[in-house]
Amino acid sequence: MATLVSPTTAAGSADALLGTYKRAPMELVRGEGVTLWDAEGNAYLDFTSGIAVNALGYGDAGLVRAIQEGAASGIVHASNLFRTAPGEQLAAWLVERSFASKAFFCNSGAEANEGAFKFARRWARAIAAPPGDELGVFGACAKHEIVSLRGAFHGRTLGVLAATDRPAYRAPFRPLAGGVTIAERDIRELDVVLDGERVAAVIVEPIQGEGGVRVVAPGLLKELRAMTTERRIALVFDEIQCGLGRLGTLFAYETTGVEPDMVTLAKPLAGGLPMGAILVNAEIAAAIKPGDHGTTFGGGPLVAHVANYVLSRLGDPALLAHVRETGAWFGEQLRALGERTGKIRAVRGAGLMWGVDTHESAGAIVERARQAGLLVLTAGEYTLRILPPLVISREDLARGLSVLEGVLTSGAPPK
Ligand SMILES: Cc1ncc(COP(=O)(O)O)c(C=O)c1O
């Protein structure tokens, strides 16, 4: 694998980038398998997958080929005003394997959730508006509210920010979009909040990622399904982080025993190229008309061609079984590590998505792990988040665990 070489002559410097991220100091230049290298030649075992994006790891030969093939057609982009085969194939593949009857493609997770909110409102208006006012030309439709759950993360753009439960992300940008409420993950509260006259949709991450790797109880999801069906509220699963193989099933909803009305996808979908998707059931799809939504780049031939390749891998039953088996083993190892060291308060997760509550600041552990050659994430102040590439072997997981054990037991390095 070649290192990254810029076609421009500009000297690289982080100084020109807007300061929205606190970046780790090393510069990544090369990746292969589950390992990244920095410009100084240091290797890092990656337990982050670019935050759940790089499910196939780095330098996957088929992925590189798919990108080359997609580009070689000459039509990197054609506009959604014209038909192109890769997007149609991708939609058919997703629809065949899910509850959905249609797919819409966009460019990121936040954009997928924004679209799902719009589709829910459009459908709610179609079923609830007074006859003759289906297009809403005469006024607002009461059934328009979106409900999300305590601890949720649905993205940073202005609409979905209102559904993201992170005070620090929200407060500087008030007023947030209206008509969005955050409810406790409690069925009695949801029973009150989910008023069928006012609520169009409830959005749920089956496992909350940024919010601390919190598994939403399957019992709660089942009750939520019954309640939303009865009250004609769309149930939307945000599977942007936990879907597409991460839990050892193609879709996260398959692990819950519940079928949602819409699913949003992004992160691993096009192997690191920007792509999001909204899967929509037949009833909601029927309410969406030309002009209701759109995006210039969504589902273009290059990204869709690459996504077809990625899904051919992520849908492979052998890969999904690998995630289930190694994931279960990994969870046991994390618990054993906690018992051995006394440095872990709780372990949560499924498949290859794990959260580890620590006594010490998670940020400090992430930094020491990085210095020891292991990349891990945080999910809150005292929670580590582990999202390895799905192709990772048990040996590499064990190697990372032993680095993590050393880091947890070493305490803070001397100043
Ligand atoms: C569950 C969930 N939803 C939405 C998003 C937003 O996705 P994006 O960063 O692609 O906009 C994320 C990103 O971390 C996520 O984890």
Coordinates of C-alpha atoms and ligand atoms in Angstrom, one line a residue:
M1 CA 0.0 0.0 0.0
A2 CA 1.4 3.4 -1.0
T3 CA 1.6 6.3 1.4
L4 CA -0.5 9.4 0.8
V5 CA 1.2 11.9 -1.5
S6 CA -0.5 15.2 -2.2
P7 CA -0.8 16.3 -5.8
T8 CA -0.4 19.9 -4.7
T9 CA 2.8 21.6 -3.5
A10 CA 1.3 23.1 -0.4
A11 CA 3.0 22.1 2.9
G12 CA 0.6 20.3 5.2
S13 CA -0.4 22.0 8.4
A14 CA -3.4 21.5 10.7
D15 CA -3.4 25.3 11.2
A16 CA -5.5 26.0 8.2
L17 CA -8.3 23.6 9.2
L18 CA -11.2 25.1 11.1
G19 CA -10.9 24.1 14.7
T20 CA -14.0 21.8 15.0
Y21 CA -11.9 18.8 16.1
K22 CA -9.3 18.2 18.7
R23 CA -7.1 16.0 16.6
A24 CA -4.5 13.5 17.9
P25 CA -1.0 14.9 16.9
M26 CA 0.2 12.1 14.6
E27 CA -0.4 12.3 10.8
L28 CA -1.8 9.1 9.3
V29 CA -0.3 8.2 6.0
R30 CA -0.9 4.5 5.3
G31 CA -3.2 1.6 6.3
E32 CA -3.3 -2.1 5.8
G33 CA -5.6 -4.7 7.3
V34 CA -6.3 -3.4 10.9
T35 CA -3.1 -1.3 11.1
L36 CA -2.5 2.4 10.5
W37 CA 0.9 4.0 10.2
D38 CA 1.9 7.6 10.9
A39 CA 4.4 9.8 9.0
E40 CA 7.1 8.7 11.5
G41 CA 6.6 5.1 10.9
N42 CA 4.7 4.3 14.1
A43 CA 2.1 1.5 13.8
Y44 CA -1.3 1.6 15.4
L45 CA -3.7 -1.3 15.9
D46 CA -7.1 0.2 15.0
F47 CA -10.0 -0.4 17.4
T48 CA -12.0 2.6 15.9
S49 CA -12.6 1.8 12.2
G50 CA -12.7 5.6 11.5
I51 CA -15.7 5.6 14.0
A52 CA -17.5 2.5 12.6
V53 CA -16.7 3.3 8.9
N54 CA -13.9 1.0 7.9
A55 CA -15.6 -2.3 8.4
L56 CA -13.3 -4.0 5.9
G57 CA -10.2 -2.5 7.5
Y58 CA -7.6 -0.8 5.3
G59 CA -6.3 -1.5 1.8
D60 CA -9.0 -4.1 1.0
A61 CA -8.1 -5.1 -2.5
G62 CA -11.7 -5.5 -3.6
L63 CA -12.6 -2.0 -2.3
V64 CA -9.6 -0.5 -4.1
R65 CA -10.7 -2.3 -7.3
A66 CA -14.3 -1.1 -6.9
I67 CA -13.2 2.5 -6.5
Q68 CA -11.0 2.2 -9.6
E69 CA -13.8 0.5 -11.7
G70 CA -16.4 3.1 -10.6
A71 CA -14.1 5.9 -11.6
A72 CA -13.0 4.3 -14.8
S73 CA -16.5 4.4 -16.2
G74 CA -15.9 8.2 -16.5
I75 CA -19.3 8.9 -14.8
V76 CA -18.3 9.7 -11.3
H77 CA -21.5 11.7 -11.1
A78 CA -24.5 12.0 -13.4
S79 CA -27.3 13.8 -11.4
N80 CA -30.4 12.1 -10.1
L81 CA -32.3 13.5 -13.1
F82 CA -31.0 10.5 -15.0
R83 CA -31.0 6.7 -14.4
T84 CA -27.7 4.9 -13.5
A85 CA -27.4 1.2 -12.8
P86 CA -25.3 1.1 -9.6
G87 CA -27.8 3.1 -7.4
E88 CA -30.7 1.0 -8.7
Q89 CA -28.8 -2.2 -8.0
L90 CA -27.9 -1.0 -4.5
A91 CA -31.5 -0.1 -3.7
A92 CA -32.8 -3.4 -5.0
W93 CA -30.2 -5.3 -2.8
L94 CA -31.2 -3.4 0.3
V95 CA -34.9 -3.7 -0.3
E96 CA -34.7 -7.5 -1.0
R97 CA -33.0 -8.1 2.3
S98 CA -35.1 -5.8 4.6
F99 CA -38.6 -4.8 5.5
A100 CA -38.2 -1.8 3.2
S101 CA -39.9 -1.2 -0.2
K102 CA -37.8 1.8 -1.2
A103 CA -34.3 3.3 -0.6
F104 CA -33.2 6.9 -0.8
F105 CA -29.5 7.7 -1.0
C106 CA -27.7 10.7 0.5
N107 CA -24.2 11.6 1.7
S108 CA -23.9 11.3 5.4
G109 CA -25.6 10.1 8.6
A110 CA -27.0 13.4 9.6
E111 CA -28.4 13.9 6.2
A112 CA -30.1 10.4 6.3
N113 CA -31.8 11.3 9.6
E114 CA -32.8 14.8 8.3
G115 CA -34.4 13.0 5.4
A116 CA -36.2 10.4 7.6
F117 CA -37.7 13.3 9.6
K118 CA -39.0 14.9 6.4
F119 CA -40.4 11.6 5.1
A120 CA -42.1 11.0 8.5
R121 CA -43.7 14.4 8.4
R122 CA -44.7 14.0 4.8
W123 CA -46.4 10.7 5.5
A124 CA -48.0 12.0 8.7
R125 CA -49.5 14.9 6.8
A126 CA -50.8 12.5 4.1
I127 CA -52.6 10.4 6.8
A128 CA -53.6 13.2 9.2
A129 CA -54.2 16.4 7.3
P130 CA -57.8 17.5 6.6
P131 CA -59.1 16.4 3.2
G132 CA -57.9 18.9 0.5
D133 CA -54.9 20.0 2.6
E134 CA -52.6 17.1 2.0
L135 CA -50.0 19.4 0.6
G136 CA -50.2 21.7 3.6
V137 CA -50.8 24.8 1.5
F138 CA -53.3 26.0 4.1
G139 CA -51.4 25.5 7.3
A140 CA -49.3 23.3 9.5
C141 CA -50.2 19.7 10.3
A142 CA -50.5 19.0 14.0
K143 CA -49.0 15.5 13.6
H144 CA -45.5 16.6 12.9
E145 CA -43.4 16.1 16.1
I146 CA -40.3 14.0 16.2
V147 CA -39.3 12.3 19.5
S148 CA -35.8 11.0 20.2
L149 CA -34.5 9.3 23.3
R150 CA -32.3 10.4 26.2
G151 CA -28.6 9.8 25.3
A152 CA -29.3 9.9 21.6
F153 CA -26.9 11.1 18.9
H154 CA -28.5 11.6 15.5
G155 CA -26.0 14.1 14.0
R156 CA -24.9 17.8 14.0
T157 CA -26.9 19.5 11.3
L158 CA -29.5 21.9 12.6
G159 CA -32.6 19.7 12.3
V160 CA -31.2 16.5 13.8
L161 CA -29.2 18.5 16.4
A162 CA -32.5 19.1 18.1
A163 CA -32.8 15.3 18.4
T164 CA -29.2 14.8 19.7
D165 CA -29.1 14.7 23.5
R166 CA -25.7 16.4 24.1
P167 CA -26.0 19.8 25.9
A168 CA -22.5 20.9 24.8
Y169 CA -23.3 20.3 21.1
R170 CA -26.7 22.0 21.3
A171 CA -26.4 25.0 23.7
P172 CA -24.3 27.3 21.5
F173 CA -26.7 26.9 18.5
R174 CA -30.1 27.7 20.1
P175 CA -32.7 28.1 19.0
L176 CA -32.8 24.6 17.6
A177 CA -35.3 23.3 15.1
G178 CA -38.8 23.1 16.5
G179 CA -41.1 20.2 16.9
V180 CA -38.5 17.8 18.3
T181 CA -38.7 16.4 21.9
I182 CA -36.2 14.2 23.8
A183 CA -37.9 11.6 26.0
E184 CA -36.5 9.2 28.7
R185 CA -35.8 5.6 27.7
D186 CA -38.8 4.7 29.8
I187 CA -42.0 3.2 28.4
R188 CA -44.3 5.1 30.9
E189 CA -42.9 8.4 29.8
L190 CA -43.0 7.4 26.2
D191 CA -46.7 6.4 26.7
V192 CA -47.4 10.1 27.6
V193 CA -45.1 11.7 25.1
L194 CA -46.2 9.7 22.1
D195 CA -49.5 11.4 21.4
G196 CA -50.7 10.1 18.0
E197 CA -52.4 13.4 17.2
R198 CA -49.1 15.3 17.4
V199 CA -46.2 12.9 16.9
A200 CA -45.1 11.8 13.4
A201 CA -42.0 9.7 14.3
V202 CA -39.9 8.4 17.1
I203 CA -36.2 7.8 16.3
V204 CA -34.1 5.2 18.2
E205 CA -30.5 3.9 18.0
P206 CA -30.9 0.2 18.9
I207 CA -27.5 0.6 20.5
Q208 CA -26.7 4.2 21.3
G209 CA -23.1 4.8 20.2
E210 CA -21.9 8.3 21.1
G211 CA -24.3 8.2 24.1
G212 CA -22.2 5.6 25.9
V213 CA -22.8 2.3 24.0
R214 CA -26.2 1.8 25.7
V215 CA -28.2 -1.1 24.5
V216 CA -31.9 -0.1 24.3
A217 CA -33.7 -3.0 26.0
P218 CA -35.4 -5.3 23.4
G219 CA -38.5 -5.2 25.7
L220 CA -38.7 -1.5 25.4
L221 CA -38.4 -1.6 21.7
K222 CA -41.2 -4.2 21.4
E223 CA -43.5 -2.0 23.5
L224 CA -42.5 1.0 21.5
R225 CA -43.3 -0.9 18.3
A226 CA -46.8 -1.9 19.6
M227 CA -47.5 1.7 20.7
T228 CA -46.3 3.4 17.5
T229 CA -48.3 0.9 15.3
E230 CA -51.4 1.6 17.3
R231 CA -51.0 5.4 17.2
R232 CA -49.7 5.5 13.6
I233 CA -46.4 7.0 14.5
A234 CA -43.4 6.1 12.3
L235 CA -40.7 4.1 14.2
V236 CA -37.3 5.0 12.8
F237 CA -34.1 3.1 13.7
D238 CA -30.9 5.0 13.4
E239 CA -28.5 2.2 12.4
I240 CA -25.8 4.6 11.2
Q241 CA -23.3 3.3 13.8
C242 CA -24.7 -0.1 14.9
G243 CA -26.0 -1.3 11.5
L244 CA -24.5 -3.0 8.4
G245 CA -22.9 -6.0 10.2
R246 CA -21.6 -4.3 13.3
L247 CA -23.8 -6.4 15.6
G248 CA -23.3 -9.6 13.5
T249 CA -26.5 -9.2 11.5
L250 CA -26.8 -7.2 8.3
F251 CA -29.3 -4.8 10.0
A252 CA -29.3 -4.0 13.7
Y253 CA -33.1 -4.3 13.9
E254 CA -32.7 -8.1 13.2
T255 CA -31.2 -8.5 16.7
T256 CA -34.2 -6.8 18.4
G257 CA -37.2 -8.8 17.2
V258 CA -38.7 -5.5 16.0
E259 CA -39.3 -4.3 12.5
P260 CA -39.1 -0.5 12.1
D261 CA -40.8 1.7 9.5
M262 CA -37.6 3.4 8.4
V263 CA -33.9 2.7 8.9
T264 CA -31.1 5.2 8.4
L265 CA -27.6 4.0 7.4
A266 CA -24.3 5.6 6.6
K267 CA -20.8 5.1 8.0
P268 CA -19.6 1.8 6.4
L269 CA -22.0 1.8 3.5
A270 CA -19.5 2.9 0.8
G271 CA -16.3 1.8 2.4
G272 CA -15.3 5.3 3.5
L273 CA -16.7 7.3 0.6
P274 CA -19.5 9.6 1.8
M275 CA -22.8 7.9 1.6
G276 CA -26.0 7.6 3.6
A277 CA -29.3 5.8 3.0
I278 CA -32.9 5.8 4.2
L279 CA -34.8 2.6 3.9
V280 CA -38.6 3.2 3.9
N281 CA -41.6 0.9 4.2
A282 CA -44.3 0.8 1.5
E283 CA -46.8 3.0 3.3
I284 CA -44.3 5.9 3.9
A285 CA -42.8 5.4 0.4
A286 CA -46.3 5.9 -1.1
A287 CA -46.6 9.3 0.5
I288 CA -43.3 10.7 -1.0
K289 CA -43.7 12.5 -4.4
P290 CA -41.2 13.9 -6.8
G291 CA -39.8 17.2 -5.4
D292 CA -40.4 16.2 -1.8
H293 CA -36.7 15.7 -1.2
G294 CA -33.4 15.5 -3.1
T295 CA -29.7 15.9 -3.0
T296 CA -27.2 16.5 -5.8
F297 CA -24.7 13.8 -5.0
G298 CA -26.9 11.1 -3.4
G299 CA -26.5 7.6 -4.8
G300 CA -24.1 8.7 -7.6
P301 CA -22.6 5.9 -9.8
L302 CA -19.2 5.8 -8.2
V303 CA -20.3 5.7 -4.5
A304 CA -23.1 3.3 -5.3
H305 CA -20.8 1.0 -7.3
V306 CA -18.4 0.9 -4.3
A307 CA -21.4 0.4 -1.9
N308 CA -22.5 -2.6 -3.9
Y309 CA -19.1 -4.2 -3.4
V310 CA -19.1 -3.3 0.4
L311 CA -22.5 -4.9 0.8
S312 CA -21.4 -8.0 -1.0
R313 CA -18.9 -8.4 1.8
L314 CA -21.0 -7.2 4.7
G315 CA -23.9 -9.3 3.7
D316 CA -21.7 -12.5 3.6
P317 CA -23.1 -14.9 6.2
A318 CA -19.5 -16.0 7.0
L319 CA -18.5 -12.5 7.9
L320 CA -21.6 -11.9 10.0
A321 CA -21.0 -15.2 11.9
H322 CA -17.4 -14.1 12.5
V323 CA -18.7 -10.9 14.0
R324 CA -21.1 -12.7 16.3
E325 CA -18.6 -15.3 17.4
T326 CA -15.5 -13.1 17.9
G327 CA -17.8 -10.3 19.3
A328 CA -19.2 -12.6 22.0
W329 CA -15.7 -13.8 22.8
F330 CA -14.4 -10.3 22.9
G331 CA -17.1 -9.2 25.3
E332 CA -16.2 -12.1 27.7
Q333 CA -12.5 -11.1 27.5
L334 CA -13.4 -7.4 28.3
R335 CA -15.3 -8.6 31.4
A336 CA -12.5 -10.9 32.4
L337 CA -10.0 -8.0 32.0
G338 CA -12.3 -5.9 34.3
E339 CA -12.3 -8.6 37.0
R340 CA -8.6 -9.1 36.7
T341 CA -7.6 -5.4 36.9
G342 CA -10.4 -3.8 38.9
K343 CA -10.1 -0.9 36.5
I344 CA -13.5 -1.4 34.7
R345 CA -16.9 -0.5 36.2
A346 CA -19.1 -2.0 33.4
V347 CA -19.0 -3.6 30.0
R348 CA -21.8 -3.2 27.4
G349 CA -22.3 -4.0 23.8
A350 CA -22.8 -6.7 21.2
G351 CA -21.0 -7.9 18.0
L352 CA -18.0 -5.7 17.5
M353 CA -19.5 -2.6 19.3
W354 CA -18.4 -2.4 22.9
G355 CA -18.4 0.3 25.6
V356 CA -16.3 0.0 28.8
D357 CA -17.0 2.2 31.8
T358 CA -13.8 3.2 33.6
H359 CA -12.9 4.9 36.8
E360 CA -10.3 7.1 35.2
S361 CA -11.0 9.7 32.5
A362 CA -11.6 7.9 29.2
G363 CA -9.8 10.6 27.3
A364 CA -6.6 10.0 29.3
I365 CA -6.8 6.3 28.6
V366 CA -7.3 6.9 24.9
E367 CA -4.2 9.1 24.8
R368 CA -2.0 6.5 26.7
A369 CA -3.4 3.7 24.4
R370 CA -2.4 5.8 21.4
Q371 CA 1.1 6.2 22.7
A372 CA 1.2 2.4 23.2
G373 CA 0.0 1.9 19.6
L374 CA -3.7 1.2 20.0
L375 CA -6.5 3.4 18.8
V376 CA -9.7 3.5 20.8
L377 CA -12.5 6.0 21.2
T378 CA -14.5 7.6 24.0
A379 CA -18.3 7.7 24.4
G380 CA -18.6 10.1 27.2
E381 CA -16.2 11.2 30.0
Y382 CA -15.8 7.8 31.6
T383 CA -16.6 5.4 28.8
L384 CA -14.2 3.8 26.2
R385 CA -15.7 2.8 22.9
I386 CA -14.3 0.0 20.9
L387 CA -15.4 -0.4 17.2
P388 CA -12.8 -2.6 15.4
P389 CA -12.9 -3.4 11.7
L390 CA -15.4 -6.3 11.3
V391 CA -12.7 -8.4 9.6
I392 CA -10.4 -8.3 12.6
S393 CA -9.0 -11.6 13.8
R394 CA -9.2 -13.0 17.3
E395 CA -5.4 -12.7 17.5
D396 CA -5.5 -9.0 16.8
L397 CA -8.3 -8.5 19.3
A398 CA -6.3 -10.3 21.9
R399 CA -3.2 -8.2 21.0
G400 CA -5.3 -5.0 21.5
L401 CA -6.7 -6.3 24.8
S402 CA -3.3 -6.9 26.2
V403 CA -2.2 -3.3 25.2
L404 CA -5.4 -2.0 26.9
E405 CA -4.7 -4.0 30.0
G406 CA -1.2 -2.5 30.2
V407 CA -2.6 1.0 29.7
L408 CA -5.4 0.6 32.3
T409 CA -3.0 -0.7 34.9
S410 CA -0.2 1.7 34.2
G411 CA -2.0 4.8 35.5
A412 CA -1.2 8.3 34.3
P413 CA 2.3 8.6 32.8
P414 CA 4.8 10.8 34.6
K415 CA 4.5 14.5 33.6
Ligands
LIG1 C1 -26.0 6.9 15.4 C2 -25.5 8.0 14.6 N1 -26.4 8.8 13.9 C3 -26.0 9.8 13.1 C4 -24.7 10.1 13.0 C5 -24.2 11.3 12.2 O1 -23.5 10.8 11.0 P1 -22.6 11.8 10.2 O2 -21.4 12.1 11.0 O3 -22.2 10.9 9.0 O4 -23.4 12.9 9.8 C6 -23.7 9.4 13.7 C7 -22.3 9.7 13.7 O5 -21.5 9.4 14.5 C8 -24.2 8.3 14.6 O6 -23.3 7.6 15.2

